[in-house]
XYZ file of C-alpha atoms in Angstrom:
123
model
C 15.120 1.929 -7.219
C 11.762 0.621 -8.407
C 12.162 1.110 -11.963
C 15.853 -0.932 -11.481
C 14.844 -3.628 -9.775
C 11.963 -4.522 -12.450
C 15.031 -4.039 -15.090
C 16.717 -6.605 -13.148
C 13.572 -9.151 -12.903
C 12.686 -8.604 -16.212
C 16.035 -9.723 -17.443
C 16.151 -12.646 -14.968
C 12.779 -13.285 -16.293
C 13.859 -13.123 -20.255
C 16.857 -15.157 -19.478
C 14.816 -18.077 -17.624
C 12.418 -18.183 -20.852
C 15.209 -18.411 -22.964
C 17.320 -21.033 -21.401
C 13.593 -23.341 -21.434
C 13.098 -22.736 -24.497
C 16.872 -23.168 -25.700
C 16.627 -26.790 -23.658
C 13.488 -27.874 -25.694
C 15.025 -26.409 -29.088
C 18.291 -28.770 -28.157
C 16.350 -31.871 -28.920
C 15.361 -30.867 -32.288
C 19.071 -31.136 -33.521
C 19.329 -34.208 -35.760
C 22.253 -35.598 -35.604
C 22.896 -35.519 -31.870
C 19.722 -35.556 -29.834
C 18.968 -38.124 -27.262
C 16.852 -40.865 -28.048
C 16.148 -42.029 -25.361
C 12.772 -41.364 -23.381
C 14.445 -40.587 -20.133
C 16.658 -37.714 -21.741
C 13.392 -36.567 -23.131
C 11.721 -36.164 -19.877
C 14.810 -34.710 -18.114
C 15.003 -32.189 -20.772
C 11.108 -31.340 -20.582
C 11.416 -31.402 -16.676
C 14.075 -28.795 -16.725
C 12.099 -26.964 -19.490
C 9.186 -26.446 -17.191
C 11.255 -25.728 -14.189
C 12.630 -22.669 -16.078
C 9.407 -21.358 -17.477
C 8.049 -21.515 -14.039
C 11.009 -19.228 -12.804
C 10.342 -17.126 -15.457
C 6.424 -16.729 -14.958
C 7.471 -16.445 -10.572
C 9.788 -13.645 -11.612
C 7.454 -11.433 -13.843
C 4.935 -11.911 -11.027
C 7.271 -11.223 -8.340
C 8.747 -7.772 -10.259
C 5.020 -6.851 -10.883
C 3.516 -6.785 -7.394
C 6.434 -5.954 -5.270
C 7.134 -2.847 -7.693
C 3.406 -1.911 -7.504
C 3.516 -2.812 -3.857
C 6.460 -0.079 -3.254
C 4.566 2.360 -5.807
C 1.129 2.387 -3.903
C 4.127 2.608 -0.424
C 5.590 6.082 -2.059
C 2.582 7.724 -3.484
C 0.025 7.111 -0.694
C -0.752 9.731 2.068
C -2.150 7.158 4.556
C -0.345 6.662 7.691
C -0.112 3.213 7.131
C 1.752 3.769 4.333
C 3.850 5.945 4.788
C 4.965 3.748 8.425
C 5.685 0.598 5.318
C 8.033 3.154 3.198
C 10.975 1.794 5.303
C 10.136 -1.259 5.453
C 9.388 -1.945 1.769
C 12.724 0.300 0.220
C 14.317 -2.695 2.457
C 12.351 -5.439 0.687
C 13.006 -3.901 -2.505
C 16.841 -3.628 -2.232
C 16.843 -7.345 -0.659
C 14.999 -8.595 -3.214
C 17.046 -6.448 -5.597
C 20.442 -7.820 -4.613
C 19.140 -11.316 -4.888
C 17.613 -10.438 -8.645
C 21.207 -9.544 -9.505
C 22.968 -12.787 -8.424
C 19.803 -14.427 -10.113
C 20.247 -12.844 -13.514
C 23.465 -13.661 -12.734
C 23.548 -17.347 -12.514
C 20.413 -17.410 -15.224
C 23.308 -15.640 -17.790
C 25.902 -17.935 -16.934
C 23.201 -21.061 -17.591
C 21.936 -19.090 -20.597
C 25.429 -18.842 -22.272
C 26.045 -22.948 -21.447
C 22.976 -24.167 -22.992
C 24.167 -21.635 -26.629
C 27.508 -22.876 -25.980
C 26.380 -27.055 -25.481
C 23.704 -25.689 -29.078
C 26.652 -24.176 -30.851
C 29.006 -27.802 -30.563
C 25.848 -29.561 -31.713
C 24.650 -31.654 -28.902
C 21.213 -31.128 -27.036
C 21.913 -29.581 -23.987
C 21.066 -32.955 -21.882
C 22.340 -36.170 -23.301
């Protein structure tokens, strides 16, 4: 379950990069970029909202998953009274990753779709 729910992060993680970096290349269309210094700043605002997603989600794959490794493998009593507890986390946090990845596709595809007619994807 591990090695799926970093799958699942790391492709919420790839599509949150993408979209920010799809919303800054939007303003670099000629003909039909805003002008306009409040588009700009909406547009870099939503940029760096979606880059921080991305960095919170490879951060959030990478300790939980090494969290739930150190869980499995470890003979301590301690950890081994956790196991339960953090296969839960794991398949909450899973579940949530999903509808995430989800919603991040859905927002990818609009920005590629707003691209493709030839407007930025504010403005």
């Amino acid at each position: 379950m591990v090695v799926l729910f970093r799958a699942v992060y790391l492709v919420a993680m790839a599509f949150s990069l993408s979209a920010g970096a799809l919303v800054t290349a939007s303003l670099f269309i000629a003909d039909h970029a805003p002008q306009s210094g409040t588009f700009l700043g909406i547009s870099l605002a939503v940029t760096a909202i979606f880059l921080t997603l991305g960095v919170l989600l490879f951060g959030i794959q990478r300790h939980v998953a090494a969290i739930a490794v150190v869980a499995r493998r470890s003979d301590d009593p301690t950890a081994q009274n956790l196991r339960p507890d953090v296969a839960r986390l794991v398949a909450y946090l899973l579940a949530g990753g999903v509808l995430l990845a989800a919603m991040l596709g859905v927002v990818t595809y609009a920005i590629l779709a707003r691209i493709d007619q030839g407007f930025a994807a504010f403005g």
